[in-house]
Coordinates of C-alpha atoms and ligand atoms in Angstrom, one line a residue:
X1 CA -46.8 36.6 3.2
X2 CA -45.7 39.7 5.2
X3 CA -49.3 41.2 4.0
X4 CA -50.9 38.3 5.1
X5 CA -49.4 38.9 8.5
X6 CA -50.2 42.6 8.9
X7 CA -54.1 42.4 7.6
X8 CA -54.0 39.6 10.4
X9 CA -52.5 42.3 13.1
X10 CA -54.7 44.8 11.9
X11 CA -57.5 42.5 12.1
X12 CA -57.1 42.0 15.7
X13 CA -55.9 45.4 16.7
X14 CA -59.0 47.3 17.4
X15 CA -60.2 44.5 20.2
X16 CA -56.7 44.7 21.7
X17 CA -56.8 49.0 21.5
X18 CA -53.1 49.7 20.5
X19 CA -51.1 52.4 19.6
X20 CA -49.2 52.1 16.3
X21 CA -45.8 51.7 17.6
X22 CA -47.0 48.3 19.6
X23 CA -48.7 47.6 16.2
X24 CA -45.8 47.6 14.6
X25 CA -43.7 45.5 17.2
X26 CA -46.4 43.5 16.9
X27 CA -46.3 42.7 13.2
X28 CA -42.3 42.3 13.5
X29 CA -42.6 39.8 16.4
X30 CA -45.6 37.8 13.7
X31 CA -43.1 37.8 11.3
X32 CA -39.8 36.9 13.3
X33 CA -42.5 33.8 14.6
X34 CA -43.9 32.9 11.4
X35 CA -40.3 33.1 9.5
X36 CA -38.7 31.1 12.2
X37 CA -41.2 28.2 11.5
X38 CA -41.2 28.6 8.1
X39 CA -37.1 28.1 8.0
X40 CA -37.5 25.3 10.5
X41 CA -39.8 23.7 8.3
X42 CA -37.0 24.0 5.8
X43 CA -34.1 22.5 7.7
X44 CA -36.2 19.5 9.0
X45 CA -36.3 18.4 5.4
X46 CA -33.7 15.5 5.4
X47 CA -31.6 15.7 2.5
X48 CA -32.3 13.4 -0.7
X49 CA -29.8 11.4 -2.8
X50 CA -30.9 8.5 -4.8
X51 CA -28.1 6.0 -6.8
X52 CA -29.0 3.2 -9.2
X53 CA -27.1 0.3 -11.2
X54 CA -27.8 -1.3 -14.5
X55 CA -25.8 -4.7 -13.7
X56 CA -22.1 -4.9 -13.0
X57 CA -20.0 -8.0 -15.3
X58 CA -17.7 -8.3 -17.9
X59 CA -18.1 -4.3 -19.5
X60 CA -15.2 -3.6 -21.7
X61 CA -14.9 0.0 -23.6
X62 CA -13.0 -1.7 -26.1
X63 CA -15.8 -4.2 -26.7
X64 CA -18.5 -1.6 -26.8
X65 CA -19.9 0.7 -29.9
X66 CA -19.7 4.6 -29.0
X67 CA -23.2 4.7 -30.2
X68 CA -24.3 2.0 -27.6
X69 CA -22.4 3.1 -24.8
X70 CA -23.7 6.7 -25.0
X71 CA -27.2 5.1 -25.2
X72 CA -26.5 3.3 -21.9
X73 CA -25.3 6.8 -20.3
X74 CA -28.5 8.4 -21.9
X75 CA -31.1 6.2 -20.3
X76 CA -28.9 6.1 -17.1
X77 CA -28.9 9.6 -16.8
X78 CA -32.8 10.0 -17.6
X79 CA -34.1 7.3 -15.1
X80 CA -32.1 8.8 -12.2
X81 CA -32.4 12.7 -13.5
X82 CA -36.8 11.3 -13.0
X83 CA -36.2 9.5 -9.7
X84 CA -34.3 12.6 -7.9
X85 CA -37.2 14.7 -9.4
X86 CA -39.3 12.4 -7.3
X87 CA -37.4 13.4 -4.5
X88 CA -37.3 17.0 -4.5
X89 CA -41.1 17.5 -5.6
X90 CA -41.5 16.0 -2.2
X91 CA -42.6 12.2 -3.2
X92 CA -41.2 9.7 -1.3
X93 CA -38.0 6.9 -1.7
X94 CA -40.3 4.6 -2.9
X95 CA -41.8 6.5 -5.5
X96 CA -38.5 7.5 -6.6
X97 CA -37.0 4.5 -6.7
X98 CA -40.0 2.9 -8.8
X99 CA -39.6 5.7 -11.2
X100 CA -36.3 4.9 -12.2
X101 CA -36.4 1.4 -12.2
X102 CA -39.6 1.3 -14.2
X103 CA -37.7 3.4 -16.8
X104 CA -34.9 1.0 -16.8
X105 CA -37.1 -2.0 -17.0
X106 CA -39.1 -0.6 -19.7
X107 CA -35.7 -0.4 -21.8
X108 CA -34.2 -3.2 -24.3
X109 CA -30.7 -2.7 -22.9
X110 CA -30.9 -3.8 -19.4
X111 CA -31.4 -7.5 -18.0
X112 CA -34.6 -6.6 -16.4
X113 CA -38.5 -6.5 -18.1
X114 CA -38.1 -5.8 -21.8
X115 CA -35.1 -7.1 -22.8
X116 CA -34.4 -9.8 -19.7
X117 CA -32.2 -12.6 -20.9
X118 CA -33.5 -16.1 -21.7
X119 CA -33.9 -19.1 -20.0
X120 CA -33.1 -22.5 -20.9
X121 CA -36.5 -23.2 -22.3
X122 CA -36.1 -20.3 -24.0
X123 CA -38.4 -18.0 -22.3
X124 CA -38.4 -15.1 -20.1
X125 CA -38.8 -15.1 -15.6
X126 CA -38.8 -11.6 -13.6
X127 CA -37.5 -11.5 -10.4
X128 CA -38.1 -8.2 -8.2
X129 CA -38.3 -7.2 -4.6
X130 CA -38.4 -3.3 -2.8
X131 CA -38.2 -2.8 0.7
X132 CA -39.1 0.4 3.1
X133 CA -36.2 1.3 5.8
X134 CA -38.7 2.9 7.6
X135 CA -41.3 -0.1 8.4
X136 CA -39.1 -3.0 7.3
X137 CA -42.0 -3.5 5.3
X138 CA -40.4 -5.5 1.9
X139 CA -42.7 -6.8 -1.0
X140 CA -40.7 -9.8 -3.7
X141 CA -41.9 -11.6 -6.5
X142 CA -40.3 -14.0 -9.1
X143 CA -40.5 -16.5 -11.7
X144 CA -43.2 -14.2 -13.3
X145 CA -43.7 -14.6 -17.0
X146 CA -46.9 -11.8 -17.5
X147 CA -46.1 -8.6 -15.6
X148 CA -44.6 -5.7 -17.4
X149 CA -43.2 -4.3 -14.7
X150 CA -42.0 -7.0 -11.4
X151 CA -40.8 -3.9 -9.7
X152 CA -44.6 -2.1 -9.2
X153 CA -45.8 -5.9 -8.6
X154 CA -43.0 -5.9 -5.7
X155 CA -44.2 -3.0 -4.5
X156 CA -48.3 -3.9 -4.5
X157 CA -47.4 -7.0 -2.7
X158 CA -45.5 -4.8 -0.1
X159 CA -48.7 -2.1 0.1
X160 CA -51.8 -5.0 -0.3
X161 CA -50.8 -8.4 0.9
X162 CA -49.9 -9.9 4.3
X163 CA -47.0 -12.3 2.7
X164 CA -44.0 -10.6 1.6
X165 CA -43.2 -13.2 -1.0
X166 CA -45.1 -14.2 -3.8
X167 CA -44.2 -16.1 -7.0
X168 CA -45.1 -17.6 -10.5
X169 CA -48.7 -18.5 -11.0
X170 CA -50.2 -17.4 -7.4
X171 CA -48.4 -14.0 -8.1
X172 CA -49.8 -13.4 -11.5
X173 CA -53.6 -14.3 -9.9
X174 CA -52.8 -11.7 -7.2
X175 CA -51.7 -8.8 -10.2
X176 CA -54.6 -9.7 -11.8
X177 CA -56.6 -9.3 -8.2
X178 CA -54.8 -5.8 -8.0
X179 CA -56.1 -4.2 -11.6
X180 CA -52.8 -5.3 -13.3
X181 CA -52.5 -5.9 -17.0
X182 CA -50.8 -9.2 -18.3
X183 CA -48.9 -9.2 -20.9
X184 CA -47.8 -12.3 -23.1
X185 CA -43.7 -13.2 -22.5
X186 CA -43.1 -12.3 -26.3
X187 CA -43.3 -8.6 -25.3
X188 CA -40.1 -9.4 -22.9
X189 CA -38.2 -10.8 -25.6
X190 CA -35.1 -9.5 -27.6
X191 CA -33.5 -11.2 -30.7
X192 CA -30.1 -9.8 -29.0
X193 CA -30.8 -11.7 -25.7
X194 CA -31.9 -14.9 -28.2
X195 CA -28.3 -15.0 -29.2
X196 CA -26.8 -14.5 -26.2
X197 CA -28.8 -17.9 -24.9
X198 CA -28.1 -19.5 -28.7
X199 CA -24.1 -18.9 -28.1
X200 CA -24.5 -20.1 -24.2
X201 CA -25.9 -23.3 -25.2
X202 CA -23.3 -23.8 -27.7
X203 CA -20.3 -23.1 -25.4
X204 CA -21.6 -25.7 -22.8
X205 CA -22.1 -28.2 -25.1
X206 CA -18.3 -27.5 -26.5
X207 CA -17.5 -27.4 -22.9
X208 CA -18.9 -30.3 -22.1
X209 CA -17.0 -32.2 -24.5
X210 CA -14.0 -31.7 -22.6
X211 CA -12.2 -33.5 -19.8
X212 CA -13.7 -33.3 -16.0
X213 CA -11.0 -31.4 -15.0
X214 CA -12.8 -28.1 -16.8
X215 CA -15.5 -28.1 -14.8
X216 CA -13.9 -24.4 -13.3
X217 CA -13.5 -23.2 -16.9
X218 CA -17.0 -24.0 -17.5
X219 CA -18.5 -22.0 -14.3
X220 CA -16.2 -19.6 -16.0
X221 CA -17.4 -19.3 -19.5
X222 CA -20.7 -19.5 -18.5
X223 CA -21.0 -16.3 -16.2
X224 CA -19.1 -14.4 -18.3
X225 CA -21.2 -14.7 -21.3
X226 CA -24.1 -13.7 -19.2
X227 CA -23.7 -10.2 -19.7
X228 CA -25.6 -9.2 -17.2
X229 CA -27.7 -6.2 -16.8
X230 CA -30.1 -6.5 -13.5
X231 CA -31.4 -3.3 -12.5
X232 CA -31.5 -1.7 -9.0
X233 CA -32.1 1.6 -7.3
X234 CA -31.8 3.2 -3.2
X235 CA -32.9 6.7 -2.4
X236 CA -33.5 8.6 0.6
X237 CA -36.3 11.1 0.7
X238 CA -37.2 14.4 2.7
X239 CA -38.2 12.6 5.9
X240 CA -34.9 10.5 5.5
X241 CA -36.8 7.7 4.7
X242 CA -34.7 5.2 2.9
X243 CA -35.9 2.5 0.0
X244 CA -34.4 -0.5 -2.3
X245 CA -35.1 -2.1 -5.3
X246 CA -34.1 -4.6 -7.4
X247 CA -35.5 -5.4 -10.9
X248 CA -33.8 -8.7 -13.2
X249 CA -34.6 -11.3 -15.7
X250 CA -32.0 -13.8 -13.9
X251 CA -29.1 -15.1 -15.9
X252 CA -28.9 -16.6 -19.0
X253 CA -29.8 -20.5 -19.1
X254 CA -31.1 -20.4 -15.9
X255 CA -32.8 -23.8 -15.5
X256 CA -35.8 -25.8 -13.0
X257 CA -37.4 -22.6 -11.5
X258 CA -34.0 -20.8 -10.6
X259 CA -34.2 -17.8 -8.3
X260 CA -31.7 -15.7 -7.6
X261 CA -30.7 -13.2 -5.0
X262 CA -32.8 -10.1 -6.4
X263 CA -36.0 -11.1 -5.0
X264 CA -34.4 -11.9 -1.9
X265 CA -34.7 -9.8 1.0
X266 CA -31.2 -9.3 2.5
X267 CA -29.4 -10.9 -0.3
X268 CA -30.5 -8.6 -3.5
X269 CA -32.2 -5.9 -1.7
X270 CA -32.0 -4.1 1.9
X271 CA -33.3 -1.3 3.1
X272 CA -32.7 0.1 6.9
X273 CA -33.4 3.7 8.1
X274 CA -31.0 3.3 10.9
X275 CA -28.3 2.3 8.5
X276 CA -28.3 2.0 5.1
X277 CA -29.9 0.6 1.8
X278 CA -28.3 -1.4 -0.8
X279 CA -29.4 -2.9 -4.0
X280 CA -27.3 -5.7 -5.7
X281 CA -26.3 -7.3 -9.0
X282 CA -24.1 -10.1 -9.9
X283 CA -23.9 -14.2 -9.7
X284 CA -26.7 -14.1 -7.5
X285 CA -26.0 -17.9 -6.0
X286 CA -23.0 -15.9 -3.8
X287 CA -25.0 -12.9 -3.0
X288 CA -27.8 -15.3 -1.7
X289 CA -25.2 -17.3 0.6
X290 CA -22.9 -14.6 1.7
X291 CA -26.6 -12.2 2.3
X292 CA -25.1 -9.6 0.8
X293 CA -27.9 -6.7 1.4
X294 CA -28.2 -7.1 4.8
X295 CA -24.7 -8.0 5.6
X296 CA -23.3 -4.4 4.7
X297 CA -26.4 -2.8 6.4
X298 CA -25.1 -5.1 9.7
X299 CA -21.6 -4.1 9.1
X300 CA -22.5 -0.3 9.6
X301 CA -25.2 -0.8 12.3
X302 CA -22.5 -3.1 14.3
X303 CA -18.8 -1.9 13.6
X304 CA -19.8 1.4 13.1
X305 CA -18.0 2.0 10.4
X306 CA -19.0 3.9 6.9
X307 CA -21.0 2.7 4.2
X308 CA -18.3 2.9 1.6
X309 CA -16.3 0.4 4.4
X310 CA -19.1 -1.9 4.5
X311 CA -19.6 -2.5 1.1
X312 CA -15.7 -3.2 0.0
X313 CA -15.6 -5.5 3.0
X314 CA -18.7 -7.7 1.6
X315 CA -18.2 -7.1 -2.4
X316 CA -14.0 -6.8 -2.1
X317 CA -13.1 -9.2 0.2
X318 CA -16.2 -11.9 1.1
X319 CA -17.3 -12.2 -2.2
X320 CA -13.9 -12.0 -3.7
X321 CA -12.8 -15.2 -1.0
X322 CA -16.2 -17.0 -2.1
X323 CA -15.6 -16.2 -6.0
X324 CA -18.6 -14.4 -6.3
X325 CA -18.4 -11.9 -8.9
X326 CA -20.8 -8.7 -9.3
X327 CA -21.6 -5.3 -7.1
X328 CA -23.7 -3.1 -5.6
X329 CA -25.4 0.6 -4.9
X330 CA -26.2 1.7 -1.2
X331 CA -27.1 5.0 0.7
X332 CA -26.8 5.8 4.5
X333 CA -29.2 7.2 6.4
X334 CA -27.1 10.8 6.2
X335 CA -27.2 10.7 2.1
X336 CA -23.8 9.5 1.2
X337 CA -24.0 7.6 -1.9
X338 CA -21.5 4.5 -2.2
X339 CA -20.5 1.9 -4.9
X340 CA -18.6 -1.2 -4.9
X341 CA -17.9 -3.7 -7.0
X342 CA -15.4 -6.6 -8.2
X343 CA -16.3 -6.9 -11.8
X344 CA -15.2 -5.2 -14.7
X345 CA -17.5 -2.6 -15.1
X346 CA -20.9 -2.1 -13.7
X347 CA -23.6 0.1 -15.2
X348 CA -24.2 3.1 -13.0
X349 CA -25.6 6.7 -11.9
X350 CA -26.2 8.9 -8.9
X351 CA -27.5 12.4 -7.6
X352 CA -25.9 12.9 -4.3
X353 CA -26.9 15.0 -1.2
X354 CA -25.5 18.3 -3.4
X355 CA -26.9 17.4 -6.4
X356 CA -24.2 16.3 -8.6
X357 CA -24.8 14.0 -10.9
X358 CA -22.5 10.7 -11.9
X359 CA -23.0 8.1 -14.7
X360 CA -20.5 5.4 -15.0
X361 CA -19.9 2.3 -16.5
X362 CA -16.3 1.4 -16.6
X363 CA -13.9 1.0 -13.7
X364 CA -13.0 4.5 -13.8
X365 CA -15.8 6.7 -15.9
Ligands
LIG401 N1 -28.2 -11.1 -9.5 C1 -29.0 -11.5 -10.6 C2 -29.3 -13.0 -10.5 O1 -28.4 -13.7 -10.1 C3 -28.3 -11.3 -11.9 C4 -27.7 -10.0 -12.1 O2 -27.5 -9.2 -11.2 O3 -27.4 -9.6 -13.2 O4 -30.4 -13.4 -10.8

């Protein structure tokens, strides 16, 4: 570099006639001006963090293998190790965020793509959306059946279509309008998410041979079997440019068409570069009425208050009042990384604006 700048001095020297000592005060002032801009250059760069969840519920350590827990931190850790990678080759929050949630819905153990849970029929719905803080731009899609991955078609309705909404068969016509392959709904399909429906069905109907009067205990049984496992993902890039996703299969026994709040912008998924972005998981009929997403990004914007603040007002105390159980992931627009949640456990992994990595899935590690 400091060659580069003295051929260039020397270059121009013999038009401007000067003796070596201004040569020389000339070279230092070239490289004074050129390193300035150079470090300037440097400290624009926002600073990136990106945070992701695998689906918050009923996670006991007791009730899970070593061997499957360490496979959950294993593909945690990989899709957010390749999403902050994203980040500080320079790609942007939306990149990132597709990377790891691609990963994650490419992967048996989450609720989300390959390995979604079952519906009542017995068959398998996507729900996605992603949303750019920048543009408020958003892209959703749901009750697909075909598409390997909801998230990218989330993200192709945000880049190529006017609508921000599209689902079932007019948004598998529009994939197959943007070059995407279909695949049939066996390849979503798990023998362990089989059972999971199998031992749902059997509970209601055991359930339902009670008195009215366990109606609550029902509601009860029902979410907890879901085990849920949505995915979700927020990241903020080098031109502080903040983005959300959400990825799911639903909930187990979901019946008539049922979507839930993942696809729903503001509910599921938020993203706002003056505040924050937040992805969520849980009983997504609550998330949907108490707008989860965009309630927390309104609570910052409005009350000034933190991100962390925001989100255990919503999940802790709104959704707690409302008995809505589940969680969720966020960033602010100055890189802090936040979680909340009012379940058991909730899968979960973050770089932050220092680069130190986290992986949860309990309440405490
Ligand atoms: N929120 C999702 C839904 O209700 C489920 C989940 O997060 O696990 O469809």
């Amino acid at each position: 570099m400091i060659d580069e700048k003295v051929a260039f001095v020397m270059d121009i020297t013999p038009r401007l006639n000067l003796s070596s000592l201004q040569l020389w005060l000339l070279a230092l002032i070239f490289s004074v001006a050129l390193g300035t801009s150079a470090n300037l250059v440097a400290a624009d760069k926002h600073a990136v963090a990106i945070v992701i969840h695998g689906g918050a519920g009923t996670i006991r350590k007791e009730l899970m293998s070593p061997d499957l827990e360490a496979e959950y931190r294993a593909v945690l850790t990989k899709a957010i190790v390749t999403g902050h990678k994203v980040l500080t080759s320079g790609g942007s929050s939306r990149d990132a965020i597709i990377a790891a949630i691609t990963l994650m819905e490419d992967s048996p153990l989450f609720n989300a793509g390959h390995g979604a849970v079952f519906n009542h029929e017995g068959n398998i719905e996507l729900d996605a959306s992603i949303m750019e803080g920048r543009t408020l731009n958003a892209g959703a899609v749901a009750a697909l059946t075909r598409i390997k991955s909801p998230i990218r078609l989330a993200n192709s309705v945000l880049d190529n279509s006017p609508h921000v909404m599209l689902v079932g068969a007019g948004a598998e016509v529009f994939a197959q309008q943007q070059g995407f392959d279909l695949v049939s709904n066996d390849y979503f399909k798990t023998d362990r998410r089989r059972l999971q429906l199998e031992r749902i069905i059997a509970q209601e109907q055991a359930v339902a041979m009670l008195p009215a009067s366990s109606d609550l205990l029902l509601i009860k049984y029902q979410f907890d079997e879901k085990k849920l496992g949505t995915v979700g993902a927020v990241a903020i890039d080098q031109r502080g440019d903040i983005a959300a996703g959400t990825s799911t299969g639903g909930m187990t026994n979901k019946r008539f068409g049922r979507v839930g709040d993942a696809p729903i912008i503001g509910a599921g998924t938020y993203a706002d570069n003056e505040s924050c972005g937040i992805s969520a998981t849980g009983h997504g009929e609550y998330f949907i009425r108490a707008v989860v997403a965009h309630d927390i990004c309104a609570r910052m914007a409005y009350k000034g208050i933190s991100l962390q603040q925001a989100q255990d007002e919503v999940v802790q105390d709104k959704l707690v009042e409302m008995g809505g159980s589940g969680g969720v992931v966020g960033i602010d627009k100055d890189a802090n990384v936040a979680f909340s949640f009012n379940s058991l456990g909730m899968y979960r992994a973050s770089i932050d604006k220092r680069g130190d990595l986290v992986v949860k899935i309990f309440k405490q590690n």
